[in-house]
Short mmCIF file of C-alpha atoms in Angstrom, two decimals:
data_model
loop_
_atom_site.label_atom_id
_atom_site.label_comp_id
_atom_site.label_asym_id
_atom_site.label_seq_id
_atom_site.Cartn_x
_atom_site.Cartn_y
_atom_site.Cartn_z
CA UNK A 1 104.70 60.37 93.24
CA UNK A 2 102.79 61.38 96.36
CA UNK A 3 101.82 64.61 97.21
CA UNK A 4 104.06 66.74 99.86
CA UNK A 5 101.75 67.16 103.37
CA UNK A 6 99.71 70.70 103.24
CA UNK A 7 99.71 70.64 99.36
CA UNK A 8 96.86 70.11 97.33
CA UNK A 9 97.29 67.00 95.05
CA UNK A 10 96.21 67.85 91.22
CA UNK A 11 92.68 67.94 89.57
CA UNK A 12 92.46 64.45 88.22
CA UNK A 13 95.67 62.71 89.62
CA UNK A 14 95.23 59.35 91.07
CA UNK A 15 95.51 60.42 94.39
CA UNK A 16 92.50 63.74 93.84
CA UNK A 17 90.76 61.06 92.32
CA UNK A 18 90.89 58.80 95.21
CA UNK A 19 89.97 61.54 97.67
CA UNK A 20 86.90 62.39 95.80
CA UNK A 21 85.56 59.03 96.24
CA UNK A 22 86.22 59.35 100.08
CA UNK A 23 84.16 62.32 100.23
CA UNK A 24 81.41 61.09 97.85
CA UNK A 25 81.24 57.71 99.97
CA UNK A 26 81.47 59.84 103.08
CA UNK A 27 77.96 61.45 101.62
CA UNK A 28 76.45 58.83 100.60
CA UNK A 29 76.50 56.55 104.20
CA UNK A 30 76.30 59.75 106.02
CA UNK A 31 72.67 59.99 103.99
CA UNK A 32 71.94 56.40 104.75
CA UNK A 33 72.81 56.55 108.48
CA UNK A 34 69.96 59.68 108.59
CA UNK A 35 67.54 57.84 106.85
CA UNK A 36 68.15 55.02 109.04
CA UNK A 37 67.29 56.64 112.16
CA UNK A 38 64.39 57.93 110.43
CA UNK A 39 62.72 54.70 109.81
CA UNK A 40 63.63 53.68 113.49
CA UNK A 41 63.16 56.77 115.50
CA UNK A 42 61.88 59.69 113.99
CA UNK A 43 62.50 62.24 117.04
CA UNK A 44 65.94 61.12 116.85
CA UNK A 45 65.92 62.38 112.92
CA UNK A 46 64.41 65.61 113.26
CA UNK A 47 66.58 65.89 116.26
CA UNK A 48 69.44 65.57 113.97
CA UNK A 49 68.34 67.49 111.26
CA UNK A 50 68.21 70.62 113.94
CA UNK A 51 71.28 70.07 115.44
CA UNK A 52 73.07 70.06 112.38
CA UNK A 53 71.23 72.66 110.49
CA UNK A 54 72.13 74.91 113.52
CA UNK A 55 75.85 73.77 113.59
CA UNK A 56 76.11 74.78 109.70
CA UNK A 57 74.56 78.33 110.78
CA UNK A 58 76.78 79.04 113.66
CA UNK A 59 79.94 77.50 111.92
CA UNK A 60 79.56 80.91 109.32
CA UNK A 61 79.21 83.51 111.77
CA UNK A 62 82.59 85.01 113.18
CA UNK A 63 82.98 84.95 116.71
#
């Protein structure tokens, strides 16, 4: 049975299950892709590691 559109699907049902390893892949190659540009380019990674540290900081505050 899928879950209806805007509901959250159950803690351990085959389709929660599958979502978590979407999200833990997601991690995983968004690590590699970092490290990546890290061997190749390191301005480019600490440019990244900025920009994103700064997006997480302004993505709290309320506007």
């Amino acid at each position: 049975m899928h879950t209806p559109i805007g509901v959250k699907p159950v803690a351990g049902s085959k389709e929660w299950r599958e979502a978590w390893q979407k999200r833990a892949f997601a991690h995983i190659s968004n690590g590699y892709k970092h490290i990546y540009i890290a061997i190749n380019s390191p301005e480019i990674f600490l440019l990244v590691c900025f920009s994103s540290e700064f997006n997480t900081k302004r993505a709290g505050k309320i506007i």
